[in-house]
mmCIF file of N, CA and C in Angstrom:
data_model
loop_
_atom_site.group_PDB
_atom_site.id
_atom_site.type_symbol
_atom_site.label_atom_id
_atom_site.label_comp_id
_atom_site.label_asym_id
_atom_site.label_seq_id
_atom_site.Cartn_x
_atom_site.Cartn_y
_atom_site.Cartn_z
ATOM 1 N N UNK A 1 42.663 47.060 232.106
ATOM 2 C CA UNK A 1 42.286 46.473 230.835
ATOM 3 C C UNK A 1 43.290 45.426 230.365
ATOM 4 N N UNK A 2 44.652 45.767 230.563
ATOM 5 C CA UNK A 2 45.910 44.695 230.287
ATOM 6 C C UNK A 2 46.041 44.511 228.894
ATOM 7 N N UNK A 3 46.971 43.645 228.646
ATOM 8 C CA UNK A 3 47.370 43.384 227.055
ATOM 9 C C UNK A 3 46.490 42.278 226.230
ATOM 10 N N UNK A 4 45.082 41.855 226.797
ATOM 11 C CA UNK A 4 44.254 41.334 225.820
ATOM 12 C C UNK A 4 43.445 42.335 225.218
ATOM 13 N N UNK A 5 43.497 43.657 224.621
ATOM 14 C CA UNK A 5 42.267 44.497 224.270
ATOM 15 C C UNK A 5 42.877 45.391 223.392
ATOM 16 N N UNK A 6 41.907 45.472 222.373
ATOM 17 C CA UNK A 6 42.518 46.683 221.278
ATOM 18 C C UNK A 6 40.972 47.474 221.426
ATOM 19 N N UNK A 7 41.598 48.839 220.721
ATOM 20 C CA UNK A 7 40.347 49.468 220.021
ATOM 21 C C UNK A 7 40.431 49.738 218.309
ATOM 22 N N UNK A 8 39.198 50.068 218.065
ATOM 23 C CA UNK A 8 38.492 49.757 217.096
ATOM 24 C C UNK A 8 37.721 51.447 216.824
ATOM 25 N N UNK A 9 37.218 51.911 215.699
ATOM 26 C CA UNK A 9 36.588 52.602 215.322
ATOM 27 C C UNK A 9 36.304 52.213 213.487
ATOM 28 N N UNK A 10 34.665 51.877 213.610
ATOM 29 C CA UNK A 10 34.364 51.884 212.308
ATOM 30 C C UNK A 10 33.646 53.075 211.607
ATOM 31 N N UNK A 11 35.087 53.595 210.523
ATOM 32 C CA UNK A 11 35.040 55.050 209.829
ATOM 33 C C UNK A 11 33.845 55.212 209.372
ATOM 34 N N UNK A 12 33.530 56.815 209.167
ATOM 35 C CA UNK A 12 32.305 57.334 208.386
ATOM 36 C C UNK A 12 32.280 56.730 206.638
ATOM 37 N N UNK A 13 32.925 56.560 206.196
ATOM 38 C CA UNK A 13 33.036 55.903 204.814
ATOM 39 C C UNK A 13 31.901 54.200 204.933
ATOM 40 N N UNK A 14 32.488 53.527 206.195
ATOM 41 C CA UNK A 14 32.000 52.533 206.072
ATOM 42 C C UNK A 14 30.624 52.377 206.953
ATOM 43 N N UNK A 15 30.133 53.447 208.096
ATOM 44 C CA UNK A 15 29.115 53.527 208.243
ATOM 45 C C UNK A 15 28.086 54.200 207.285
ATOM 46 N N UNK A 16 28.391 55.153 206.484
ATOM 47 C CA UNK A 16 27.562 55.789 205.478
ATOM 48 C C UNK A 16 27.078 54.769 204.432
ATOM 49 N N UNK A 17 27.965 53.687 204.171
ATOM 50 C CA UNK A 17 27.886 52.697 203.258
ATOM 51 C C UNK A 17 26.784 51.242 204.017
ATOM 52 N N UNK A 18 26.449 51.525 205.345
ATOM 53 C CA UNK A 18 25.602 50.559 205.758
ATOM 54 C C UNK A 18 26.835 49.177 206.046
ATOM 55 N N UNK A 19 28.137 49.269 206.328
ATOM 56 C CA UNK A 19 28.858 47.954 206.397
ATOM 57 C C UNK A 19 28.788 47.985 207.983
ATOM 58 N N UNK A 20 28.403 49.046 209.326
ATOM 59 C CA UNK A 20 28.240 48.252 210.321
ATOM 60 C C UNK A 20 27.965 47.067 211.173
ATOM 61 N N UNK A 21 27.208 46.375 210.470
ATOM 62 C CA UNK A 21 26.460 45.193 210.339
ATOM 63 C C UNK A 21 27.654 44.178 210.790
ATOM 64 N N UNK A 22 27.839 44.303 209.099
ATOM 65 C CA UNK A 22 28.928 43.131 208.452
ATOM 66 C C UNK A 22 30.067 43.253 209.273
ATOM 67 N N UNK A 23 30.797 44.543 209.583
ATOM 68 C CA UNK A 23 31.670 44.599 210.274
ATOM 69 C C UNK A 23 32.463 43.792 211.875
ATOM 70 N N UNK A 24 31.215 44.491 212.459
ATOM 71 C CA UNK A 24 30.829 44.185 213.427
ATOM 72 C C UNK A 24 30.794 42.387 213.643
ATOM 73 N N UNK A 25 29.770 42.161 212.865
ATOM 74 C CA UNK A 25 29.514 40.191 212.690
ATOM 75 C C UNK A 25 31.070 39.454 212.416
ATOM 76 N N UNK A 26 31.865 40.590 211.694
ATOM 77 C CA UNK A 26 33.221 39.731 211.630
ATOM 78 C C UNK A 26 34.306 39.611 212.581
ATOM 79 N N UNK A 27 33.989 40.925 213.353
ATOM 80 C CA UNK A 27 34.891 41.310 214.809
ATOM 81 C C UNK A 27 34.674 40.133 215.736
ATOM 82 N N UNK A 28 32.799 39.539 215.761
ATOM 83 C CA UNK A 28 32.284 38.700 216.445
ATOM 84 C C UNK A 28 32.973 37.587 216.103
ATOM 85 N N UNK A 29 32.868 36.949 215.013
ATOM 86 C CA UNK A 29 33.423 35.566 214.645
ATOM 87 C C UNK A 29 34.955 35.319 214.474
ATOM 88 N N UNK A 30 34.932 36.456 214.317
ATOM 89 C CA UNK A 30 36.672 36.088 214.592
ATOM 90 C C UNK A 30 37.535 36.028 216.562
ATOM 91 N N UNK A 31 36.343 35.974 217.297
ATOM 92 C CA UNK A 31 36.672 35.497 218.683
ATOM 93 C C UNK A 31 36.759 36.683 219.615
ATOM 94 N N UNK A 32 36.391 37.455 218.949
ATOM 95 C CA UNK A 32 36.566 39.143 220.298
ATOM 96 C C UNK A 32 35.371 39.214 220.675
ATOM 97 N N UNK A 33 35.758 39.536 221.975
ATOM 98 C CA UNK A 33 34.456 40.022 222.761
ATOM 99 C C UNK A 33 34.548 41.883 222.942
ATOM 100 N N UNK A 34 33.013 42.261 222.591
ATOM 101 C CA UNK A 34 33.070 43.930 222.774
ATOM 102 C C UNK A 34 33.167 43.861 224.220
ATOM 103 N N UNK A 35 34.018 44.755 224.649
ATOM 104 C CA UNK A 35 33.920 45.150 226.218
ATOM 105 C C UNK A 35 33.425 46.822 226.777
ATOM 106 N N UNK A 36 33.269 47.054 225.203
ATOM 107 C CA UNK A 36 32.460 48.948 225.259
ATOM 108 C C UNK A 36 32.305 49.255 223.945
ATOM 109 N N UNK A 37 30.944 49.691 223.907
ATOM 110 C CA UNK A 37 30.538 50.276 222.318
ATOM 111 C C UNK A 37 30.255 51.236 222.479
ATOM 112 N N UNK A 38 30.098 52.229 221.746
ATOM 113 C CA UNK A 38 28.938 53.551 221.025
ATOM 114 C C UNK A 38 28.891 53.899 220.106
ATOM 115 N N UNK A 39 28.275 54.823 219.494
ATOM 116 C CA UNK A 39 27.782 55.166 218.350
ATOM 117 C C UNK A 39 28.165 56.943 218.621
ATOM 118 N N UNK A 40 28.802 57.348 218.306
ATOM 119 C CA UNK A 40 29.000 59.000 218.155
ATOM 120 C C UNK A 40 29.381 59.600 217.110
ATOM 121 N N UNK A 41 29.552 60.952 217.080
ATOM 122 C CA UNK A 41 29.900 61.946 216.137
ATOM 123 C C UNK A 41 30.977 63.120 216.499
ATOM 124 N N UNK A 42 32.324 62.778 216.077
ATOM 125 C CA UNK A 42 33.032 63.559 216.698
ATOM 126 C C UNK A 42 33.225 64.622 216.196
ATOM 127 N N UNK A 43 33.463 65.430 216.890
ATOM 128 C CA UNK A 43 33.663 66.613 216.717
ATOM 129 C C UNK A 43 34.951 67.231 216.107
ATOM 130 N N UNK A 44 34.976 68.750 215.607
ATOM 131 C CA UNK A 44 36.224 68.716 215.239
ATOM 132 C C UNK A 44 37.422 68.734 216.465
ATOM 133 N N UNK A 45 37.433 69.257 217.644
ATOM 134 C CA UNK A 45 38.646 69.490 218.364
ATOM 135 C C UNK A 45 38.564 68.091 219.134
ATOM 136 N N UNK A 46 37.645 67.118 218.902
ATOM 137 C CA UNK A 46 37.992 65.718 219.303
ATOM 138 C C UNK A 46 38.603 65.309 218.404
ATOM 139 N N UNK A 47 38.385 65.293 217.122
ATOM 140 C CA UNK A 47 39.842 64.768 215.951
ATOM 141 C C UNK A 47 40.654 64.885 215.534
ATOM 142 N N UNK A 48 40.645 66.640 216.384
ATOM 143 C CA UNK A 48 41.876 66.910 215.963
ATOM 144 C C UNK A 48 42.824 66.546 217.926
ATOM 145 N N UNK A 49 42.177 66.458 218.565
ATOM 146 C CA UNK A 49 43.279 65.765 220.087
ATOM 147 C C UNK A 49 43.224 63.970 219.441
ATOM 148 N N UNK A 50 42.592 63.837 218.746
ATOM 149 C CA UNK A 50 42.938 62.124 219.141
ATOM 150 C C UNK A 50 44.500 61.929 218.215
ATOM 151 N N UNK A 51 43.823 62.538 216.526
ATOM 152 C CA UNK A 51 44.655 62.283 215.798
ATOM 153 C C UNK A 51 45.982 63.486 215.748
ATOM 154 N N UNK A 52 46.025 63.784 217.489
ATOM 155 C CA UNK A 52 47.315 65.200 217.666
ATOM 156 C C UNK A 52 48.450 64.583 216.776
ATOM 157 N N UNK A 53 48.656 62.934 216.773
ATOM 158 C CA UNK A 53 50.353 62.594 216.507
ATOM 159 C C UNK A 53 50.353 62.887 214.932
ATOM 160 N N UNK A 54 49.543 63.261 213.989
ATOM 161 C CA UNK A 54 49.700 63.396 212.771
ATOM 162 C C UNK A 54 48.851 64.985 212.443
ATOM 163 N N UNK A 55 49.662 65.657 213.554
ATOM 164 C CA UNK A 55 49.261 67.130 213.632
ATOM 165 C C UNK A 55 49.801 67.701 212.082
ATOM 166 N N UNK A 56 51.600 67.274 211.768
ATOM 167 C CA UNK A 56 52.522 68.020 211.241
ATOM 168 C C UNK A 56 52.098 67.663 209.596
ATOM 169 N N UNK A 57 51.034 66.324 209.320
ATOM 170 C CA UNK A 57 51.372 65.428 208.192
ATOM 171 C C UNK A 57 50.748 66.555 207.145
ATOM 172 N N UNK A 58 51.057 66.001 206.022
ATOM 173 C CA UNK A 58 49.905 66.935 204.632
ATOM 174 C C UNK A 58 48.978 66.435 204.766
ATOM 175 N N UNK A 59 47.992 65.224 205.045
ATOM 176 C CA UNK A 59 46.922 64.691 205.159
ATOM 177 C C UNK A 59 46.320 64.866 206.337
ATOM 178 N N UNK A 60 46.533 65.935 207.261
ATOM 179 C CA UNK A 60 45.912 66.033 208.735
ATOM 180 C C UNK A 60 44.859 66.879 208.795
ATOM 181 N N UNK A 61 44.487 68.026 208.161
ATOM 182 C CA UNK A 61 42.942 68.354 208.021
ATOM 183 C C UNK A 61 42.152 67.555 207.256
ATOM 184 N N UNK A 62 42.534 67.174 206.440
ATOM 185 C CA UNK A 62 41.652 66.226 205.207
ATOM 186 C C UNK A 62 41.443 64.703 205.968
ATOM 187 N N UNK A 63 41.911 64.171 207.181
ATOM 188 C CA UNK A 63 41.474 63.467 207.904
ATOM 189 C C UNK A 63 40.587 63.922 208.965
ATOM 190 N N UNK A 64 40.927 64.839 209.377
ATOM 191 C CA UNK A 64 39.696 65.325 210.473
ATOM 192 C C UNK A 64 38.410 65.859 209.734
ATOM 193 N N UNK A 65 38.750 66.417 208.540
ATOM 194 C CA UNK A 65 37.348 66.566 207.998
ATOM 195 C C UNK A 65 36.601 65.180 207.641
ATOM 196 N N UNK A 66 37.231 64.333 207.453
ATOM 197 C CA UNK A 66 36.849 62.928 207.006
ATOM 198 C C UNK A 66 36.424 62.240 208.160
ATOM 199 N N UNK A 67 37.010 62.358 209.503
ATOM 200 C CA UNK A 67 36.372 61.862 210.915
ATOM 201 C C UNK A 67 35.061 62.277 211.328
ATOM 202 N N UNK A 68 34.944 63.387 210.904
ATOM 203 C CA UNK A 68 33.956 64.333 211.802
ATOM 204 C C UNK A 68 32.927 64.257 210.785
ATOM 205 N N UNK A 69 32.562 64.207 209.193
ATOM 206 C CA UNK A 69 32.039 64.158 208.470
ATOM 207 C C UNK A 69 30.122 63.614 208.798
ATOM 208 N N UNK A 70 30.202 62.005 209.550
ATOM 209 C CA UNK A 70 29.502 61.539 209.678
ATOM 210 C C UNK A 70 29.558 60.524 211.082
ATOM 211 N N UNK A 71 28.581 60.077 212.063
ATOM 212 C CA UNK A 71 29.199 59.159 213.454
ATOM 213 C C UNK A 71 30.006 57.944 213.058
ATOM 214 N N UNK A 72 30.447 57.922 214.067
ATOM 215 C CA UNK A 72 31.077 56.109 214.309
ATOM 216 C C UNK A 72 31.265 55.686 214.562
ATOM 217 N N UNK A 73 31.339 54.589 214.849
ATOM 218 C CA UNK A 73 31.244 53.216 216.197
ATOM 219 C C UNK A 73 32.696 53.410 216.903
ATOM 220 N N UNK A 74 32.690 52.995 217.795
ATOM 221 C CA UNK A 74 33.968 53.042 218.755
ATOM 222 C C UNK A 74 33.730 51.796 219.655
ATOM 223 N N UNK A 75 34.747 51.388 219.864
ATOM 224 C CA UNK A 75 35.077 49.928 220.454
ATOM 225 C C UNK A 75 36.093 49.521 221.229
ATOM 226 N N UNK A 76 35.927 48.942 222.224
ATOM 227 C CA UNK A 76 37.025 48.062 222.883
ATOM 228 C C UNK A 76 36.573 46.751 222.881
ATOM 229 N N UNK A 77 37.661 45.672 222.250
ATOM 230 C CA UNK A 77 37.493 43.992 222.077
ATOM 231 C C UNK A 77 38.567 43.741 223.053
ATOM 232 N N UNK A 78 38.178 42.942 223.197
ATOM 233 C CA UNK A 78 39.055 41.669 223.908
ATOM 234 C C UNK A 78 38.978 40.167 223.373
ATOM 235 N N UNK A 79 40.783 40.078 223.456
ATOM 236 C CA UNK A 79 40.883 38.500 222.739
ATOM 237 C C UNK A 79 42.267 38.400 223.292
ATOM 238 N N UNK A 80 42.849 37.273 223.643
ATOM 239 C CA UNK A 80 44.143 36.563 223.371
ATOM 240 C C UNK A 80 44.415 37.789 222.636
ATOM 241 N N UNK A 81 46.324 38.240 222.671
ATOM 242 C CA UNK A 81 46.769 38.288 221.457
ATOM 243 C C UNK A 81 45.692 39.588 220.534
ATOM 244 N N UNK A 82 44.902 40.369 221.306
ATOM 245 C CA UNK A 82 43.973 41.096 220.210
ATOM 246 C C UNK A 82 44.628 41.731 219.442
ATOM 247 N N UNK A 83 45.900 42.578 219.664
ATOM 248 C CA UNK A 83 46.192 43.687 218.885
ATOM 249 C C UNK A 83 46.742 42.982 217.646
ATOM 250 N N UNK A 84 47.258 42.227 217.644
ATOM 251 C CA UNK A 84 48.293 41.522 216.846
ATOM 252 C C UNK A 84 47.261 40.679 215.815
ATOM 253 N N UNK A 85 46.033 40.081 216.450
ATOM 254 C CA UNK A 85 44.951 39.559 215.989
ATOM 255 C C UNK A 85 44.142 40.402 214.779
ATOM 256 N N UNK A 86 43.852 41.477 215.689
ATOM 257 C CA UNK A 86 42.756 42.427 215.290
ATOM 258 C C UNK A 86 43.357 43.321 213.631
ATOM 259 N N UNK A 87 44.853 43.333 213.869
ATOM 260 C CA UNK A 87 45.145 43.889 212.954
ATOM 261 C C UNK A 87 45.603 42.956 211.424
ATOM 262 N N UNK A 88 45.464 41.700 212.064
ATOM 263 C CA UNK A 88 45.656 40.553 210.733
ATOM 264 C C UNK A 88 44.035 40.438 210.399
ATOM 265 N N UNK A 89 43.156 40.820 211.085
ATOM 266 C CA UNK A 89 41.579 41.075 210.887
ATOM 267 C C UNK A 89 41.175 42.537 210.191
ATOM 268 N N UNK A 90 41.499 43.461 209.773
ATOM 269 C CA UNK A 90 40.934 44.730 209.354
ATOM 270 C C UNK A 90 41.963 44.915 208.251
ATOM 271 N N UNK A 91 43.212 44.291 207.910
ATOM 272 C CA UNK A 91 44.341 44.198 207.270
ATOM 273 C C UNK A 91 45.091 45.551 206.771
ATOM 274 N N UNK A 92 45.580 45.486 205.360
ATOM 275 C CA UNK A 92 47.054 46.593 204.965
ATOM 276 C C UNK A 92 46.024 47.696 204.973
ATOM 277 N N UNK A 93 46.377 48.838 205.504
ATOM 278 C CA UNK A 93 45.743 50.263 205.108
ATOM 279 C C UNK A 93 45.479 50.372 203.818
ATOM 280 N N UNK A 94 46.251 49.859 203.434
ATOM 281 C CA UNK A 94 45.616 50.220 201.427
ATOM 282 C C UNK A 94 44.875 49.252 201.506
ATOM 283 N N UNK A 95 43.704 49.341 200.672
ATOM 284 C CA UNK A 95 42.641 48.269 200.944
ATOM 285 C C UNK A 95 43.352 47.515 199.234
ATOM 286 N N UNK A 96 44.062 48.032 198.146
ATOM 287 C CA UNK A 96 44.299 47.107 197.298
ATOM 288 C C UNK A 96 45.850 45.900 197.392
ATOM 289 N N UNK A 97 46.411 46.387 198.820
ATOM 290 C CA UNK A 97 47.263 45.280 199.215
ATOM 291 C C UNK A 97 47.070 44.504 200.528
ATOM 292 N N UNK A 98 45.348 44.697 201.066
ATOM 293 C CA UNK A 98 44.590 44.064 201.801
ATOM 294 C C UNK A 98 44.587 41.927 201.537
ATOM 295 N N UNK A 99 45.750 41.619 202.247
ATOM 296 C CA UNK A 99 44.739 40.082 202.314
ATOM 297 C C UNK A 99 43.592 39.663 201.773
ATOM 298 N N UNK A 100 42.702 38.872 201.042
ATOM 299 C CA UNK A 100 41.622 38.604 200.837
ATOM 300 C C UNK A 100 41.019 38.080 201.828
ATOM 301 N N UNK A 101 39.266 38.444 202.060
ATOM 302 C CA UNK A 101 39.008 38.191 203.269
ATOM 303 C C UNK A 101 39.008 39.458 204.754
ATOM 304 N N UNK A 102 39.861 40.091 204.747
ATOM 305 C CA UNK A 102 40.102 41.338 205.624
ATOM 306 C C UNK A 102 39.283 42.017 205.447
ATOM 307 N N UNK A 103 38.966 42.884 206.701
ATOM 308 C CA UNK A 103 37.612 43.664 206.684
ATOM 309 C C UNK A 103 38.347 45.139 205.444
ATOM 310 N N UNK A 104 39.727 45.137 205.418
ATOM 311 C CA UNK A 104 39.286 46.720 204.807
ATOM 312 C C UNK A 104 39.321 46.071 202.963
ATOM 313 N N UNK A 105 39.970 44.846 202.830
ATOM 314 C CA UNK A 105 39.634 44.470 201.633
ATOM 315 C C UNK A 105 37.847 44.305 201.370
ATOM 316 N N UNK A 106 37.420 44.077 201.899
ATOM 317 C CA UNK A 106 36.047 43.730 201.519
ATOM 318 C C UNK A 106 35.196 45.351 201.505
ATOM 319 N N UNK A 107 35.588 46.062 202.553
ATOM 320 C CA UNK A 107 34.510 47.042 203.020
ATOM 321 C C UNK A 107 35.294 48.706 202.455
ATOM 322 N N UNK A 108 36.432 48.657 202.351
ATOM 323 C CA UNK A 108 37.555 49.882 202.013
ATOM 324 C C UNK A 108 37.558 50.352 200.818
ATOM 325 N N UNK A 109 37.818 51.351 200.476
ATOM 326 C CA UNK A 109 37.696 51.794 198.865
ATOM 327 C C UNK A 109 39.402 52.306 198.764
ATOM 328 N N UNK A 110 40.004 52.903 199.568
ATOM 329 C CA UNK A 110 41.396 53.730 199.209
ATOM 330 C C UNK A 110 41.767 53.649 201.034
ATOM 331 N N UNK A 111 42.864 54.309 200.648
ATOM 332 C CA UNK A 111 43.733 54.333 201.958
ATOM 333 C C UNK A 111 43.346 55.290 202.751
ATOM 334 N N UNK A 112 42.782 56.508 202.427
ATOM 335 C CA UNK A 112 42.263 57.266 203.316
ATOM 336 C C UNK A 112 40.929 57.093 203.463
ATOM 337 N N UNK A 113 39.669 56.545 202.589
ATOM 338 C CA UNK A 113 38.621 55.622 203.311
ATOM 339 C C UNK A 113 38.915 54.405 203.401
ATOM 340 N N UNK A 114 39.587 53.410 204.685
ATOM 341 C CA UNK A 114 39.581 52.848 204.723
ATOM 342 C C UNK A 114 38.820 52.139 205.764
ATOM 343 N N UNK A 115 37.447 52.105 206.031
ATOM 344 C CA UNK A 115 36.684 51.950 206.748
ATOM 345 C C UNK A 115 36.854 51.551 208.188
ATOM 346 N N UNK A 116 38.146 51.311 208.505
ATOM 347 C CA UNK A 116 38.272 51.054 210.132
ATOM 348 C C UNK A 116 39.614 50.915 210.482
ATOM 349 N N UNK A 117 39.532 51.598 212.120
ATOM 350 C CA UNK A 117 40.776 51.669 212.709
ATOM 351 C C UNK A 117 41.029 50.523 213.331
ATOM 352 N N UNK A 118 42.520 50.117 213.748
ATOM 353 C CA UNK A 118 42.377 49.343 214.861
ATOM 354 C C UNK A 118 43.840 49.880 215.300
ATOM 355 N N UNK A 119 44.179 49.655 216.793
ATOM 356 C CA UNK A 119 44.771 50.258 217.321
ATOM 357 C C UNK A 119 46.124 49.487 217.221
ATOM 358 N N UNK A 120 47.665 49.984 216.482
ATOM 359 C CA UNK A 120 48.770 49.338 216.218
ATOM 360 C C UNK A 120 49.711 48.788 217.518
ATOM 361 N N UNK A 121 49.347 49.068 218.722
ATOM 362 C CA UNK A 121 50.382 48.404 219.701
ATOM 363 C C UNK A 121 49.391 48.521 221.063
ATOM 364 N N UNK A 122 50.258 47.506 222.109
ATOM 365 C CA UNK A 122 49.262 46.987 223.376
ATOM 366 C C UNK A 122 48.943 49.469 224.281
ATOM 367 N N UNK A 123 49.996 49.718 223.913
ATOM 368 C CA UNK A 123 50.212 51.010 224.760
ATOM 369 C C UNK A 123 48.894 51.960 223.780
ATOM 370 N N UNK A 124 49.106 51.605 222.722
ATOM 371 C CA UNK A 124 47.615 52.558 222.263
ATOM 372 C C UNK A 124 46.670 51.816 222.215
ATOM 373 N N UNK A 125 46.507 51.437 222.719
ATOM 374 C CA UNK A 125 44.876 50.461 222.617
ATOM 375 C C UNK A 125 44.338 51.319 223.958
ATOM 376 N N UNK A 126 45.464 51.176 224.673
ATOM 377 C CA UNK A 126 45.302 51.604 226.194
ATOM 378 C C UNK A 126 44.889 53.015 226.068
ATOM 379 N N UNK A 127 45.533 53.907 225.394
ATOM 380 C CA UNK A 127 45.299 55.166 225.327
ATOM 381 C C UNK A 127 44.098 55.681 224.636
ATOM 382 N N UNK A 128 44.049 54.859 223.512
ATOM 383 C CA UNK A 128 42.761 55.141 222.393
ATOM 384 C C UNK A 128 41.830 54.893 222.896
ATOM 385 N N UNK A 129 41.402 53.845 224.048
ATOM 386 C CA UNK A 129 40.674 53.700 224.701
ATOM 387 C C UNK A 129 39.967 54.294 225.545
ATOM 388 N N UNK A 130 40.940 54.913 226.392
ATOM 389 C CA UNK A 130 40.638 55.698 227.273
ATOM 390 C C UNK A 130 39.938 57.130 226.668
ATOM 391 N N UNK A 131 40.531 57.725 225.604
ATOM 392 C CA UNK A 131 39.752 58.753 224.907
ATOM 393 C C UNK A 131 38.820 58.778 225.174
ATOM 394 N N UNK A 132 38.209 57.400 224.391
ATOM 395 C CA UNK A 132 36.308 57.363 224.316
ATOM 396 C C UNK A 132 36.189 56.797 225.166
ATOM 397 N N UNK A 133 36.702 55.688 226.158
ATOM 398 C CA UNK A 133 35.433 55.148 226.952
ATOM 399 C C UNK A 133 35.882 55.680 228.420
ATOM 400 N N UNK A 134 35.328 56.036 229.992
ATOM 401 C CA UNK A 134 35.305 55.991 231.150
ATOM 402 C C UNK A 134 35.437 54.777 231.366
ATOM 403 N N UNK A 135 35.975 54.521 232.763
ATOM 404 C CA UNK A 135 36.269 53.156 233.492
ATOM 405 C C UNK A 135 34.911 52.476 233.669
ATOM 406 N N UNK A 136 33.849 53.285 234.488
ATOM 407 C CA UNK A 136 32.152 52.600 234.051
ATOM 408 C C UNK A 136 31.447 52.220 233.074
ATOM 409 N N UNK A 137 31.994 52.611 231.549
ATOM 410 C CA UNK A 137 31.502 52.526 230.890
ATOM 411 C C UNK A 137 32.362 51.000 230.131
ATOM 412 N N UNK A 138 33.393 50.251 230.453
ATOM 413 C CA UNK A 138 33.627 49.018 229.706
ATOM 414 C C UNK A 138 33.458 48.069 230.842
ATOM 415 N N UNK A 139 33.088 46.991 230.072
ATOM 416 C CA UNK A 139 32.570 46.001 230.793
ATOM 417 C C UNK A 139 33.494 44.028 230.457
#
C-alpha cells in the first residue's frame, strides 16, 4: 500500500445524520482516490480490538458503545501526502476549533461525535487498514 494511503471511517453520528453523501463528495474533490470501501456494523469485540490503544482511558466504553451503536463506512484513499492531507481535510477533533470548511466543522457536533476518523501517521493507516480490508479486497 506504501506511504500514499490513509484510512478513513465515517462515524455512526454522521451516518445516522444522512452526511455520507456529503462526506464522501468531499474526500472525492479534495483529490483521493477510494482504493476499498464498505459499509458495516461493528461489533462490540471489533471496537473494542481496534480501539485496544485507549483500553486504559475514562472514555473507552462510552466509545465503543458509540462505534457499535449504528454501521459505518470504512475506507482506504490514496493521495500524495494523504495522511498529512486527509487530516488538514476532516480537521481539529473538537469540531468548535475545526478550520472552517473541514469535514468535522461542517458535519461534527462535539469531540466525541465527531463524525470521522482519519488515520494520524503513515504506520496506522497501514494497520487500520489492514483491520478492515484483506489484500483482495483494495484496489
Amino acid at each position: 500500500m506504501g506511504n500514499n494511503i490513509t484510512f478513513t471511517m465515517i462515524k455512526p453520528d454522521a451516518m445516522e445524520k444522512g452526511f455520507a453523501g456529503d462526506i464522501l463528495s468531499m474526500i472525492l474533490k479534495s483529490g483521493f482516490r477510494i482504493s476499498a470501501l464498505k459499509l458495516i456494523h461493528l461489533t462490540k469485540n471489533q471496537a473494542i480490538s481496534f480501539y485496544n490503544i485507549h483500553r486504559k482511558k475514562p472514555f473507552f466504553e462510552e466509545l465503543v458503545t458509540f462505534m457499535t451503536r449504528s454501521p459505518i463506512i470504512v475506507a482506504i484513499l490514496e493521495k500524495n501526502n494523504a495522511v498529512e492531507d486527509f487530516r488538514k481535510l476532516i480537521g481539529s477533533t473538537n469540531p468548535e476549533e475545526a478550520e472552517k470548511g473541514t469535514i468535522r466543522k461542517l458535519f461534527a457536533t462535539s469531540m466525541g461525535e465527531n463524525a470521522i476518523h482519519g488515520s494520524d501517521s503513515v504506520d496506522n493507516a497501514q494497520v487500520e487498514s489492514s483491520f478492515f480490508f484483506a489484500g483482495k479486497e483494495i484496489f
